[in-house]
Each structure stands twice: as structure tokens, then as C-alpha cells.
């Protein structure tokens, strides 16, 4: 009993231990339910967070797409702005080049006027020299012929003087033939070199008007880019039309005549005068003399050159206790002229009338060349119309343009399309273009390296130059009328 009694208490815990796994398993299942519940809560929380994160990622995508579109629009705008800026710079440079070229053409035409005016003066001098040569050759011919006649009293010298007289006659004929060729070639009214120069001045002057200069500007623009076009604006104040003029009045021609006479060499311009003393005494207790007179002059009507050369022996005598001198023997004479109307000697300079008898003989035997049209009518500055007669300037303006469709913007290159693509805005409603305005002026200045002195503007020295300047308000106003 004691053993069983003692064993029973020990057996109960064993049964209990056997039953405990069932309870434990239930406990574990219960606990497992609890555990599974906790895991379910964590999973639910995870799914909720993921959904939240998905909702946030979708909102950022819309923002990113908007920024991407805005960035693309800005990129296209920057690209278009860069292309427009580059095209504008190229167009501005082209306008400057066109304005400078147009102004340079005007300066060159003014310089041509200066060169041709100097050539016309040289042409007139050559005609005067030809007339002088004929006159002097005729004078020397008559002088040697008369000397040969006086030499008949000296048989030893007769042959020498006869040979000299024959050579002088041949020289006179040669001078006459040369003058008949040279004077018409230089001074004929229709086909003379002088007339050709005068006509060329007027033709080139026409090329300096707006139409002619626009052709120059257009060629320069086309050389830079075939898509560019440029032209010269009309002169708002008509200053170029009154900048120069053709010297038609007698006062204008007289100024040129004064320059021609001042340009003659010493022999041609004269006086060709001399006093030759002889060994023959006079009652005035002086030696008698031969007086040489000669000169070349342009007649007052500016239509004829004439030259005369004479040599006479003058006799001195006493009259009422006063010594008087008069022409006694004409020894040599000659005269020549060039003009459309043959006349007698009219010049009063160079003391040609000191030998009146010889002068009359020369006038009666004067040889002439009819083909001479008188002093030329050249182009010169219209000083009365110039604001600054000492240093005048003349300006011009050039407008250059490029079609807006030719500018390589994003829209014109069709790099993209849509509402966000920046639109091009060019000046001009009916015909959008890119525009540029430039101006230049012609001025007179001695070239670098020339002697330091002040020289006023004229059309007789080729010192006309060109420079770029800022457009005036009037030029801007005229240019604005083309932008529509």
C-alpha cells in the first residue's frame, strides 16, 4: 500500500505531463494565432506603405514630364534665339559692308572727277603748247628768211642763211601738221579727248545716284549670302544732287581757265620777250635795240587760244629834246590760233603791241586750227549749296534684310511641333523679315604720309575717302517706312 500510495502521486504528474502536450499544443496554436495575427498586421502595414509610395511616384512623374516639356521649350527658344542673333550679326555686317562699298563707289567717282579735271587741264595746256609751237616756228621761219635776204650782200654767209631758212620752213610745216592732228584730237567739240572726259564724268555721276548704288549694295549682300538683299535709301535732303554740279556758267569756266593759265609752262605762258642791243648808236646817246615780243593767251570769250611772236628793230631819235623810240623794221613774225572762229590777234598781255607793224604782219598771216571747242565744262563742287564749303561731307544709308523663313530657327527647321514650340516674330506684317540699317559718309582728307598742311575740299585733288557713321534720324525714319 505504501508503495502504491507512494507510486500514485508520482504517476499523476506523468499523466498530467502526457496531457500537457495537448494543452500546450492548443496553447501553441493559440499563441500561433496571436503570432499569425501580428504577422498579418505587419503585412497589411507593408502593403499600405507600398501603395503610398506608388501614389507618390506617380505625382513626381507628372512634374518631371512638365519640367521636361518646359526644358524642351526653353531649349528650342534658346536655339532659335541663338540662330536669330547669329543671323542678325551676319546681316548687320553685311549692311556695314554694303554701306561702305556704296560710299566707296561715290568716293571713287569724286576722285575720278578730280583725275579727269586734272587731265582736262593738262589737255588744255597741251593745246596751248601746240599753238605756241606753231607761232614760234612761223616766227623763226620769217626771221631766217629775212636774214637770208639781208645776207645776199655777204656771199660767204648767204648759203648758210639760206640753209637755215630752208630748215626753219620745214620745221614750221611739221609744227603745223602736228597741230592739225593734235588739237582736234584733244579739243574737238564732239569726239575730242576733252569731250570724252566731260561725258564720262556725267555718266559716272549718274551711277552714284540711289539706283546705281543699290546695285552695288545688292551685289555685296549677295556675295555674303544669296539669301540677303540690300539697297540704298533715297536721300532725304537731296544733298547728293546738290553736292556737285557741271560748270556751265561763264564764271565756272573762268575758274577753270585761271587754273589752266596758271598751269602753263614759262615758255608757253610767256612773256617771250627780250631786249637785244645792237652796236648802232643813236642820237639819244644810247645803242639802238631789237625788241622781241611774244605770248600765248586764252581769249576773253574762253573759246580760242592764240599765240604771237615778233621781233623788230627800233629806231631812237630826238624830238623836241626828248628821246623817242619807234618800231622801224619788222624782222620776224608769226602767229597761230585754235578755235571755231578765226580772228585777228586780240590779246593785250605780254606787250605784244610793242611791235605793232610786226604784229599786224603776224595777224595777217595767222594760221589756225578750227577744231577747238573752247574751255571745257567740268564737274566741280557746288560750293553755294554746301553747308561746309571747306570740308563738306555726303552721307548715305543702306537697308539690308533677310526673309524670316530663311533664318534657321527651330520652327523653320521643323525640329518639333506643338503649342510649346516658340513662335518666330520678325518685323513686317505682310512679309516678315530680319532688318539691319547702316550708314556711311564721303569726306575729303589728305592721305596718311602726305605733307602736313591744311587743304580744302575740291574736285582737283583725289583725296576723297569713306567711313562708317551712325545713321541720322532722317535716315532711320526713311528706313522705318520700309518695315511694314
GROMACS .gro file of C-alpha atoms in nm:
model
  484
    1UNK     CA    1   0.000   0.000   0.000
    2UNK     CA    2   0.269   0.221   0.087
    3UNK     CA    3   0.444   0.153  -0.234
    4UNK     CA    4   0.137   0.211  -0.447
    5UNK     CA    5   0.037   0.500  -0.234
    6UNK     CA    6   0.378   0.628  -0.285
    7UNK     CA    7   0.368   0.549  -0.654
    8UNK     CA    8   0.034   0.717  -0.723
    9UNK     CA    9   0.143   1.066  -0.658
   10UNK     CA   10   0.429   1.005  -0.888
   11UNK     CA   11   0.203   0.870  -1.158
   12UNK     CA   12  -0.027   1.170  -1.160
   13UNK     CA   13   0.226   1.412  -1.278
   14UNK     CA   14   0.314   1.172  -1.554
   15UNK     CA   15  -0.046   1.169  -1.674
   16UNK     CA   16  -0.052   1.533  -1.643
   17UNK     CA   17   0.265   1.554  -1.841
   18UNK     CA   18   0.109   1.338  -2.107
   19UNK     CA   19  -0.198   1.560  -2.116
   20UNK     CA   20   0.014   1.876  -2.118
   21UNK     CA   21   0.124   1.845  -2.479
   22UNK     CA   22  -0.236   1.873  -2.588
   23UNK     CA   23  -0.287   2.178  -2.383
   24UNK     CA   24   0.049   2.305  -2.486
   25UNK     CA   25  -0.031   2.247  -2.846
   26UNK     CA   26  -0.355   2.436  -2.803
   27UNK     CA   27  -0.161   2.699  -2.623
   28UNK     CA   28   0.085   2.695  -2.903
   29UNK     CA   29  -0.193   2.712  -3.159
   30UNK     CA   30  -0.347   2.989  -2.960
   31UNK     CA   31  -0.014   3.156  -2.938
   32UNK     CA   32   0.038   3.081  -3.303
   33UNK     CA   33  -0.286   3.256  -3.384
   34UNK     CA   34  -0.159   3.551  -3.194
   35UNK     CA   35   0.166   3.533  -3.380
   36UNK     CA   36  -0.008   3.497  -3.712
   37UNK     CA   37  -0.224   3.794  -3.627
   38UNK     CA   38   0.081   4.007  -3.559
   39UNK     CA   39   0.235   3.899  -3.891
   40UNK     CA   40  -0.083   3.985  -4.072
   41UNK     CA   41  -0.080   4.329  -3.924
   42UNK     CA   42   0.280   4.381  -4.040
   43UNK     CA   43   0.196   4.263  -4.391
   44UNK     CA   44  -0.103   4.494  -4.405
   45UNK     CA   45   0.115   4.782  -4.294
   46UNK     CA   46   0.370   4.693  -4.563
   47UNK     CA   47   0.108   4.683  -4.834
   48UNK     CA   48  -0.028   5.018  -4.723
   49UNK     CA   49   0.321   5.175  -4.735
   50UNK     CA   50   0.385   5.038  -5.081
   51UNK     CA   51   0.059   5.182  -5.205
   52UNK     CA   52   0.154   5.516  -5.054
   53UNK     CA   53   0.489   5.501  -5.225
   54UNK     CA   54   0.325   5.418  -5.558
   55UNK     CA   55   0.094   5.716  -5.526
   56UNK     CA   56   0.393   5.949  -5.459
   57UNK     CA   57   0.590   5.814  -5.762
   58UNK     CA   58   0.303   5.892  -5.997
   59UNK     CA   59   0.283   6.259  -5.889
   60UNK     CA   60   0.661   6.309  -5.947
   61UNK     CA   61   0.628   6.170  -6.297
   62UNK     CA   62   0.378   6.438  -6.391
   63UNK     CA   63   0.607   6.707  -6.252
   64UNK     CA   64   0.904   6.556  -6.435
   65UNK     CA   65   0.710   6.547  -6.760
   66UNK     CA   66   0.613   6.911  -6.715
   67UNK     CA   67   0.971   7.012  -6.644
   68UNK     CA   68   1.086   6.811  -6.941
   69UNK     CA   69   0.840   6.987  -7.169
   70UNK     CA   70   0.933   7.328  -7.027
   71UNK     CA   71   1.302   7.249  -7.064
   72UNK     CA   72   1.246   7.142  -7.422
   73UNK     CA   73   1.060   7.466  -7.494
   74UNK     CA   74   1.340   7.670  -7.334
   75UNK     CA   75   1.595   7.470  -7.530
   76UNK     CA   76   1.414   7.537  -7.856
   77UNK     CA   77   1.376   7.903  -7.760
   78UNK     CA   78   1.748   7.931  -7.683
   79UNK     CA   79   1.830   7.757  -8.010
   80UNK     CA   80   1.604   7.993  -8.206
   81UNK     CA   81   1.737   8.298  -8.021
   82UNK     CA   82   2.093   8.194  -8.097
   83UNK     CA   83   2.012   8.145  -8.465
   84UNK     CA   84   1.837   8.481  -8.483
   85UNK     CA   85   2.130   8.653  -8.306
   86UNK     CA   86   2.378   8.493  -8.545
   87UNK     CA   87   2.166   8.587  -8.847
   88UNK     CA   88   2.125   8.941  -8.712
   89UNK     CA   89   2.500   8.981  -8.668
   90UNK     CA   90   2.566   8.847  -9.016
   91UNK     CA   91   2.300   9.080  -9.158
   92UNK     CA   92   2.445   9.379  -8.970
   93UNK     CA   93   2.794   9.302  -9.100
   94UNK     CA   94   2.651   9.273  -9.450
   95UNK     CA   95   2.475   9.609  -9.416
   96UNK     CA   96   2.801   9.768  -9.300
   97UNK     CA   97   2.989   9.615  -9.592
   98UNK     CA   98   2.722   9.729  -9.838
   99UNK     CA   99   2.714  10.083  -9.697
  100UNK     CA  100   3.093  10.108  -9.704
  101UNK     CA  101   3.106   9.975 -10.061
  102UNK     CA  102   2.839  10.219 -10.180
  103UNK     CA  103   3.018  10.508 -10.012
  104UNK     CA  104   3.348  10.388 -10.156
  105UNK     CA  105   3.199  10.399 -10.505
  106UNK     CA  106   3.091  10.759 -10.451
  107UNK     CA  107   3.437  10.849 -10.321
  108UNK     CA  108   3.597  10.684 -10.622
  109UNK     CA  109   3.371  10.873 -10.860
  110UNK     CA  110   3.466  11.201 -10.691
  111UNK     CA  111   3.831  11.102 -10.721
  112UNK     CA  112   3.771  11.022 -11.087
  113UNK     CA  113   3.629  11.372 -11.130
  114UNK     CA  114   3.948  11.507 -10.975
  115UNK     CA  115   4.172  11.297 -11.201
  116UNK     CA  116   3.970  11.381 -11.512
  117UNK     CA  117   3.966  11.752 -11.424
  118UNK     CA  118   4.343  11.744 -11.395
  119UNK     CA  119   4.359  11.557 -11.726
  120UNK     CA  120   4.138  11.822 -11.888
  121UNK     CA  121   4.368  12.095 -11.757
  122UNK     CA  122   4.669  11.908 -11.896
  123UNK     CA  123   4.478  11.871 -12.223
  124UNK     CA  124   4.420  12.245 -12.244
  125UNK     CA  125   4.787  12.310 -12.166
  126UNK     CA  126   4.888  12.074 -12.448
  127UNK     CA  127   4.664  12.264 -12.693
  128UNK     CA  128   4.817  12.593 -12.585
  129UNK     CA  129   5.164  12.446 -12.630
  130UNK     CA  130   5.077  12.324 -12.980
  131UNK     CA  131   4.954  12.670 -13.079
  132UNK     CA  132   5.264  12.828 -12.927
  133UNK     CA  133   5.494  12.592 -13.115
  134UNK     CA  134   5.328  12.680 -13.447
  135UNK     CA  135   5.354  13.051 -13.374
  136UNK     CA  136   5.718  13.034 -13.277
  137UNK     CA  137   5.805  12.814 -13.577
  138UNK     CA  138   5.638  13.064 -13.811
  139UNK     CA  139   5.823  13.348 -13.643
  140UNK     CA  140   6.157  13.168 -13.678
  141UNK     CA  141   6.078  13.090 -14.043
  142UNK     CA  142   6.017  13.456 -14.134
  143UNK     CA  143   6.317  13.567 -13.930
  144UNK     CA  144   6.557  13.330 -14.107
  145UNK     CA  145   6.403  13.410 -14.447
  146UNK     CA  146   6.456  13.784 -14.389
  147UNK     CA  147   6.805  13.718 -14.260
  148UNK     CA  148   6.885  13.519 -14.577
  149UNK     CA  149   6.771  13.816 -14.785
  150UNK     CA  150   6.997  14.053 -14.590
  151UNK     CA  151   7.281  13.802 -14.627
  152UNK     CA  152   7.285  13.843 -15.004
  153UNK     CA  153   7.526  14.130 -14.952
  154UNK     CA  154   7.763  13.880 -14.790
  155UNK     CA  155   7.816  13.595 -15.039
  156UNK     CA  156   8.005  13.388 -14.781
  157UNK     CA  157   7.712  13.389 -14.541
  158UNK     CA  158   7.433  13.369 -14.799
  159UNK     CA  159   7.447  12.990 -14.836
  160UNK     CA  160   7.447  12.939 -14.460
  161UNK     CA  161   7.146  13.163 -14.401
  162UNK     CA  162   6.964  13.004 -14.695
  163UNK     CA  163   7.014  12.658 -14.548
  164UNK     CA  164   6.894  12.774 -14.208
  165UNK     CA  165   6.588  12.935 -14.365
  166UNK     CA  166   6.502  12.616 -14.553
  167UNK     CA  167   6.531  12.409 -14.233
  168UNK     CA  168   6.313  12.661 -14.048
  169UNK     CA  169   6.048  12.632 -14.320
  170UNK     CA  170   6.043  12.255 -14.288
  171UNK     CA  171   6.015  12.282 -13.908
  172UNK     CA  172   5.726  12.525 -13.944
  173UNK     CA  173   5.541  12.289 -14.175
  174UNK     CA  174   5.599  11.998 -13.937
  175UNK     CA  175   5.467  12.200 -13.643
  176UNK     CA  176   5.160  12.296 -13.842
  177UNK     CA  177   5.086  11.935 -13.939
  178UNK     CA  178   5.133  11.817 -13.580
  179UNK     CA  179   4.899  12.087 -13.450
  180UNK     CA  180   4.632  11.997 -13.705
  181UNK     CA  181   4.641  11.642 -13.571
  182UNK     CA  182   4.679  11.712 -13.201
  183UNK     CA  183   4.436  11.999 -13.148
  184UNK     CA  184   4.130  11.821 -13.298
  185UNK     CA  185   4.219  11.500 -13.116
  186UNK     CA  186   4.230  11.686 -12.787
  187UNK     CA  187   3.974  11.962 -12.826
  188UNK     CA  188   3.722  11.875 -13.098
  189UNK     CA  189   3.364  11.951 -12.999
  190UNK     CA  190   3.220  11.602 -13.046
  191UNK     CA  191   3.500  11.347 -13.045
  192UNK     CA  192   3.789  11.522 -12.874
  193UNK     CA  193   3.959  11.371 -12.572
  194UNK     CA  194   3.832  11.661 -12.363
  195UNK     CA  195   3.473  11.595 -12.463
  196UNK     CA  196   3.514  11.225 -12.384
  197UNK     CA  197   3.636  11.312 -12.034
  198UNK     CA  198   3.347  11.553 -11.980
  199UNK     CA  199   3.094  11.292 -12.092
  200UNK     CA  200   3.249  11.022 -11.875
  201UNK     CA  201   3.212  11.247 -11.573
  202UNK     CA  202   2.839  11.278 -11.630
  203UNK     CA  203   2.795  10.905 -11.688
  204UNK     CA  204   2.977  10.814 -11.369
  205UNK     CA  205   2.788  11.082 -11.179
  206UNK     CA  206   2.463  10.911 -11.275
  207UNK     CA  207   2.596  10.585 -11.131
  208UNK     CA  208   2.627  10.747 -10.787
  209UNK     CA  209   2.253  10.801 -10.754
  210UNK     CA  210   2.048  10.572 -10.530
  211UNK     CA  211   1.959  10.329 -10.810
  212UNK     CA  212   2.319  10.274 -10.916
  213UNK     CA  213   2.444  10.244 -10.560
  214UNK     CA  214   2.164   9.998 -10.480
  215UNK     CA  215   2.309   9.766 -10.742
  216UNK     CA  216   2.645   9.785 -10.564
  217UNK     CA  217   2.483   9.716 -10.226
  218UNK     CA  218   2.281   9.425 -10.364
  219UNK     CA  219   2.591   9.265 -10.516
  220UNK     CA  220   2.781   9.293 -10.187
  221UNK     CA  221   2.489   9.139  -9.995
  222UNK     CA  222   2.454   8.858 -10.246
  223UNK     CA  223   2.827   8.787 -10.225
  224UNK     CA  224   2.794   8.742  -9.849
  225UNK     CA  225   2.481   8.527  -9.863
  226UNK     CA  226   2.248   8.464 -10.154
  227UNK     CA  227   1.953   8.492  -9.916
  228UNK     CA  228   2.036   8.854  -9.826
  229UNK     CA  229   1.927   9.168 -10.009
  230UNK     CA  230   2.033   9.530  -9.960
  231UNK     CA  231   1.964   9.866 -10.121
  232UNK     CA  232   2.050  10.233 -10.070
  233UNK     CA  233   1.780  10.455  -9.924
  234UNK     CA  234   1.673  10.769 -10.110
  235UNK     CA  235   1.849  11.082  -9.991
  236UNK     CA  236   1.604  11.257  -9.755
  237UNK     CA  237   1.752  11.603  -9.809
  238UNK     CA  238   1.864  11.563 -10.171
  239UNK     CA  239   2.211  11.665 -10.053
  240UNK     CA  240   2.395  11.447 -10.304
  241UNK     CA  241   2.215  11.602 -10.601
  242UNK     CA  242   2.346  11.943 -10.497
  243UNK     CA  243   2.687  11.823 -10.380
  244UNK     CA  244   2.847  11.872 -10.723
  245UNK     CA  245   2.748  12.046 -11.044
  246UNK     CA  246   2.865  12.084 -11.402
  247UNK     CA  247   3.029  12.420 -11.459
  248UNK     CA  248   2.805  12.568 -11.727
  249UNK     CA  249   2.823  12.939 -11.644
  250UNK     CA  250   3.095  13.173 -11.764
  251UNK     CA  251   3.210  13.221 -11.405
  252UNK     CA  252   3.253  12.845 -11.364
  253UNK     CA  253   3.450  12.819 -11.689
  254UNK     CA  254   3.660  13.122 -11.595
  255UNK     CA  255   3.773  12.948 -11.276
  256UNK     CA  256   3.892  12.653 -11.484
  257UNK     CA  257   4.058  12.890 -11.732
  258UNK     CA  258   4.250  13.054 -11.450
  259UNK     CA  259   4.379  12.714 -11.342
  260UNK     CA  260   4.482  12.633 -11.697
  261UNK     CA  261   4.670  12.960 -11.743
  262UNK     CA  262   4.840  12.914 -11.406
  263UNK     CA  263   4.948  12.567 -11.517
  264UNK     CA  264   5.123  12.683 -11.835
  265UNK     CA  265   5.499  12.645 -11.850
  266UNK     CA  266   5.714  12.955 -11.861
  267UNK     CA  267   5.777  12.949 -12.236
  268UNK     CA  268   5.412  12.893 -12.329
  269UNK     CA  269   5.263  13.129 -12.076
  270UNK     CA  270   5.521  13.395 -12.158
  271UNK     CA  271   5.602  13.663 -12.188
  272UNK     CA  272   5.853  13.559 -12.455
  273UNK     CA  273   6.015  13.899 -12.452
  274UNK     CA  274   6.373  14.014 -12.483
  275UNK     CA  275   6.574  14.330 -12.544
  276UNK     CA  276   6.867  14.282 -12.787
  277UNK     CA  277   7.112  14.572 -12.804
  278UNK     CA  278   7.286  14.646 -13.132
  279UNK     CA  279   7.623  14.821 -13.189
  280UNK     CA  280   7.444  15.103 -13.368
  281UNK     CA  281   7.442  15.427 -13.168
  282UNK     CA  282   7.154  15.669 -13.164
  283UNK     CA  283   7.120  16.043 -13.120
  284UNK     CA  284   6.989  15.972 -12.771
  285UNK     CA  285   7.338  15.860 -12.676
  286UNK     CA  286   7.207  15.507 -12.648
  287UNK     CA  287   7.252  15.195 -12.851
  288UNK     CA  288   6.967  15.104 -13.075
  289UNK     CA  289   6.796  14.774 -12.998
  290UNK     CA  290   6.583  14.497 -13.136
  291UNK     CA  291   6.278  14.415 -12.930
  292UNK     CA  292   6.141  14.059 -12.909
  293UNK     CA  293   5.781  14.018 -12.801
  294UNK     CA  294   5.560  13.713 -12.774
  295UNK     CA  295   5.296  13.540 -12.568
  296UNK     CA  296   5.011  13.291 -12.564
  297UNK     CA  297   4.668  13.376 -12.431
  298UNK     CA  298   4.315  13.249 -12.400
  299UNK     CA  299   4.070  13.497 -12.544
  300UNK     CA  300   3.814  13.658 -12.309
  301UNK     CA  301   3.529  13.451 -12.451
  302UNK     CA  302   3.724  13.135 -12.350
  303UNK     CA  303   3.672  12.990 -12.699
  304UNK     CA  304   4.010  13.044 -12.862
  305UNK     CA  305   4.382  13.007 -12.796
  306UNK     CA  306   4.613  13.246 -12.976
  307UNK     CA  307   4.990  13.292 -12.981
  308UNK     CA  308   5.208  13.557 -13.139
  309UNK     CA  309   5.586  13.611 -13.169
  310UNK     CA  310   5.754  13.917 -13.322
  311UNK     CA  311   6.097  14.080 -13.347
  312UNK     CA  312   6.151  14.436 -13.470
  313UNK     CA  313   6.434  14.685 -13.497
  314UNK     CA  314   6.354  15.006 -13.310
  315UNK     CA  315   6.492  15.344 -13.407
  316UNK     CA  316   6.565  15.607 -13.146
  317UNK     CA  317   6.554  15.977 -13.235
  318UNK     CA  318   6.538  16.316 -13.068
  319UNK     CA  319   6.221  16.519 -13.092
  320UNK     CA  320   6.191  16.847 -12.907
  321UNK     CA  321   6.487  16.746 -12.694
  322UNK     CA  322   6.315  16.424 -12.598
  323UNK     CA  323   6.430  16.077 -12.697
  324UNK     CA  324   6.163  15.888 -12.884
  325UNK     CA  325   6.166  15.527 -12.991
  326UNK     CA  326   5.955  15.365 -13.257
  327UNK     CA  327   5.941  15.041 -13.447
  328UNK     CA  328   6.141  15.074 -13.763
  329UNK     CA  329   6.194  14.738 -13.930
  330UNK     CA  330   5.993  14.420 -13.861
  331UNK     CA  331   6.243  14.133 -13.868
  332UNK     CA  332   6.038  13.827 -13.778
  333UNK     CA  333   5.677  13.749 -13.705
  334UNK     CA  334   5.445  13.456 -13.659
  335UNK     CA  335   5.104  13.382 -13.511
  336UNK     CA  336   4.872  13.087 -13.466
  337UNK     CA  337   4.533  13.016 -13.314
  338UNK     CA  338   4.296  12.734 -13.228
  339UNK     CA  339   3.924  12.794 -13.217
  340UNK     CA  340   3.597  12.760 -13.400
  341UNK     CA  341   3.609  13.122 -13.521
  342UNK     CA  342   3.927  13.254 -13.680
  343UNK     CA  343   4.006  13.610 -13.576
  344UNK     CA  344   4.291  13.854 -13.555
  345UNK     CA  345   4.517  13.897 -13.253
  346UNK     CA  346   4.316  14.031 -12.960
  347UNK     CA  347   4.544  13.968 -12.662
  348UNK     CA  348   4.686  14.269 -12.483
  349UNK     CA  349   4.927  14.097 -12.246
  350UNK     CA  350   5.297  14.027 -12.285
  351UNK     CA  351   5.344  14.370 -12.455
  352UNK     CA  352   5.278  14.216 -12.793
  353UNK     CA  353   5.174  14.554 -12.928
  354UNK     CA  354   5.522  14.694 -12.868
  355UNK     CA  355   5.587  14.584 -13.228
  356UNK     CA  356   5.266  14.698 -13.398
  357UNK     CA  357   5.387  14.658 -13.756
  358UNK     CA  358   5.524  14.310 -13.696
  359UNK     CA  359   5.210  14.228 -13.502
  360UNK     CA  360   4.996  14.329 -13.797
  361UNK     CA  361   5.201  14.115 -14.033
  362UNK     CA  362   5.166  13.819 -13.796
  363UNK     CA  363   4.791  13.868 -13.770
  364UNK     CA  364   4.756  13.878 -14.146
  365UNK     CA  365   4.949  13.553 -14.187
  366UNK     CA  366   4.799  13.378 -13.884
  367UNK     CA  367   4.750  13.004 -13.922
  368UNK     CA  368   4.474  12.836 -13.733
  369UNK     CA  369   4.318  12.505 -13.638
  370UNK     CA  370   3.942  12.526 -13.632
  371UNK     CA  371   3.862  12.211 -13.433
  372UNK     CA  372   3.866  12.353 -13.081
  373UNK     CA  373   3.550  12.384 -12.870
  374UNK     CA  374   3.678  12.621 -12.603
  375UNK     CA  375   3.738  12.576 -12.231
  376UNK     CA  376   3.572  12.263 -12.101
  377UNK     CA  377   3.269  12.243 -11.877
  378UNK     CA  378   3.381  12.020 -11.594
  379UNK     CA  379   3.214  11.890 -11.282
  380UNK     CA  380   3.308  12.063 -10.958
  381UNK     CA  381   3.173  12.110 -10.606
  382UNK     CA  382   2.864  12.326 -10.577
  383UNK     CA  383   3.008  12.544 -10.305
  384UNK     CA  384   2.700  12.761 -10.277
  385UNK     CA  385   2.488  12.461 -10.176
  386UNK     CA  386   2.730  12.307  -9.927
  387UNK     CA  387   2.678  12.350  -9.554
  388UNK     CA  388   3.054  12.339  -9.502
  389UNK     CA  389   3.235  12.454  -9.815
  390UNK     CA  390   3.580  12.388  -9.668
  391UNK     CA  391   3.524  12.029  -9.557
  392UNK     CA  392   3.193  11.901  -9.697
  393UNK     CA  393   3.057  11.551  -9.635
  394UNK     CA  394   2.786  11.347  -9.801
  395UNK     CA  395   2.608  11.058  -9.631
  396UNK     CA  396   2.410  10.757  -9.746
  397UNK     CA  397   2.219  10.476  -9.572
  398UNK     CA  398   2.177  10.110  -9.665
  399UNK     CA  399   1.899   9.876  -9.554
  400UNK     CA  400   1.966   9.501  -9.559
  401UNK     CA  401   1.709   9.231  -9.499
  402UNK     CA  402   1.670   8.854  -9.478
  403UNK     CA  403   1.343   8.666  -9.506
  404UNK     CA  404   1.229   8.533  -9.170
  405UNK     CA  405   1.166   8.192  -9.326
  406UNK     CA  406   1.537   8.171  -9.416
  407UNK     CA  407   1.652   8.206  -9.056
  408UNK     CA  408   1.733   7.858  -8.921
  409UNK     CA  409   1.509   7.868  -8.613
  410UNK     CA  410   1.353   7.562  -8.450
  411UNK     CA  411   1.019   7.637  -8.616
  412UNK     CA  412   1.167   7.690  -8.962
  413UNK     CA  413   1.370   7.368  -8.934
  414UNK     CA  414   1.063   7.179  -8.804
  415UNK     CA  415   1.264   7.033  -8.518
  416UNK     CA  416   0.941   6.999  -8.319
  417UNK     CA  417   0.577   7.095  -8.328
  418UNK     CA  418   0.306   7.177  -8.081
  419UNK     CA  419   0.186   7.457  -7.864
  420UNK     CA  420   0.503   7.471  -7.658
  421UNK     CA  421   0.724   7.535  -7.963
  422UNK     CA  422   0.826   7.905  -7.958
  423UNK     CA  423   0.690   8.104  -8.250
  424UNK     CA  424   0.911   8.331  -8.462
  425UNK     CA  425   0.833   8.702  -8.461
  426UNK     CA  426   1.004   8.912  -8.732
  427UNK     CA  427   0.940   9.271  -8.832
  428UNK     CA  428   0.685   9.317  -9.106
  429UNK     CA  429   0.325   9.211  -9.108
  430UNK     CA  430   0.274   9.104  -9.468
  431UNK     CA  431   0.632   8.988  -9.528
  432UNK     CA  432   0.826   8.912  -9.209
  433UNK     CA  433   1.197   8.985  -9.243
  434UNK     CA  434   1.507   9.042  -9.037
  435UNK     CA  435   1.629   9.402  -9.092
  436UNK     CA  436   1.954   9.597  -9.049
  437UNK     CA  437   2.042   9.963  -9.115
  438UNK     CA  438   2.390  10.104  -9.174
  439UNK     CA  439   2.525  10.442  -9.288
  440UNK     CA  440   2.845  10.580  -9.439
  441UNK     CA  441   2.971  10.921  -9.545
  442UNK     CA  442   3.217  11.054  -9.800
  443UNK     CA  443   3.468  11.314  -9.682
  444UNK     CA  444   3.781  11.494  -9.805
  445UNK     CA  445   4.110  11.433  -9.628
  446UNK     CA  446   4.472  11.420  -9.732
  447UNK     CA  447   4.610  11.065  -9.720
  448UNK     CA  448   4.841  10.945  -9.441
  449UNK     CA  449   5.201  11.033  -9.507
  450UNK     CA  450   5.119  11.344  -9.711
  451UNK     CA  451   5.291  11.672  -9.619
  452UNK     CA  452   5.129  11.827  -9.313
  453UNK     CA  453   4.917  12.115  -9.441
  454UNK     CA  454   4.554  12.217  -9.448
  455UNK     CA  455   4.387  12.159  -9.783
  456UNK     CA  456   4.025  12.241  -9.850
  457UNK     CA  457   3.798  12.009 -10.043
  458UNK     CA  458   3.790  12.032 -10.422
  459UNK     CA  459   3.744  11.820 -10.730
  460UNK     CA  460   4.100  11.874 -10.843
  461UNK     CA  461   4.278  11.656 -10.586
  462UNK     CA  462   4.179  11.288 -10.543
  463UNK     CA  463   4.164  11.281 -10.164
  464UNK     CA  464   3.804  11.166 -10.115
  465UNK     CA  465   3.755  10.882  -9.867
  466UNK     CA  466   3.469  10.697  -9.694
  467UNK     CA  467   3.390  10.596  -9.337
  468UNK     CA  468   3.103  10.430  -9.149
  469UNK     CA  469   2.890  10.657  -8.932
  470UNK     CA  470   2.577  10.629  -8.718
  471UNK     CA  471   2.251  10.666  -8.915
  472UNK     CA  472   2.078  11.002  -8.876
  473UNK     CA  473   1.724  11.044  -8.751
  474UNK     CA  474   1.607  11.122  -9.103
  475UNK     CA  475   1.766  10.803  -9.237
  476UNK     CA  476   1.606  10.599  -8.960
  477UNK     CA  477   1.270  10.749  -9.048
  478UNK     CA  478   1.305  10.658  -9.414
  479UNK     CA  479   1.416  10.305  -9.323
  480UNK     CA  480   1.121  10.258  -9.090
  481UNK     CA  481   0.883  10.320  -9.379
  482UNK     CA  482   1.011  10.000  -9.548
  483UNK     CA  483   0.930   9.784  -9.245
  484UNK     CA  484   0.560   9.706  -9.271
   0.00000   0.00000   0.00000
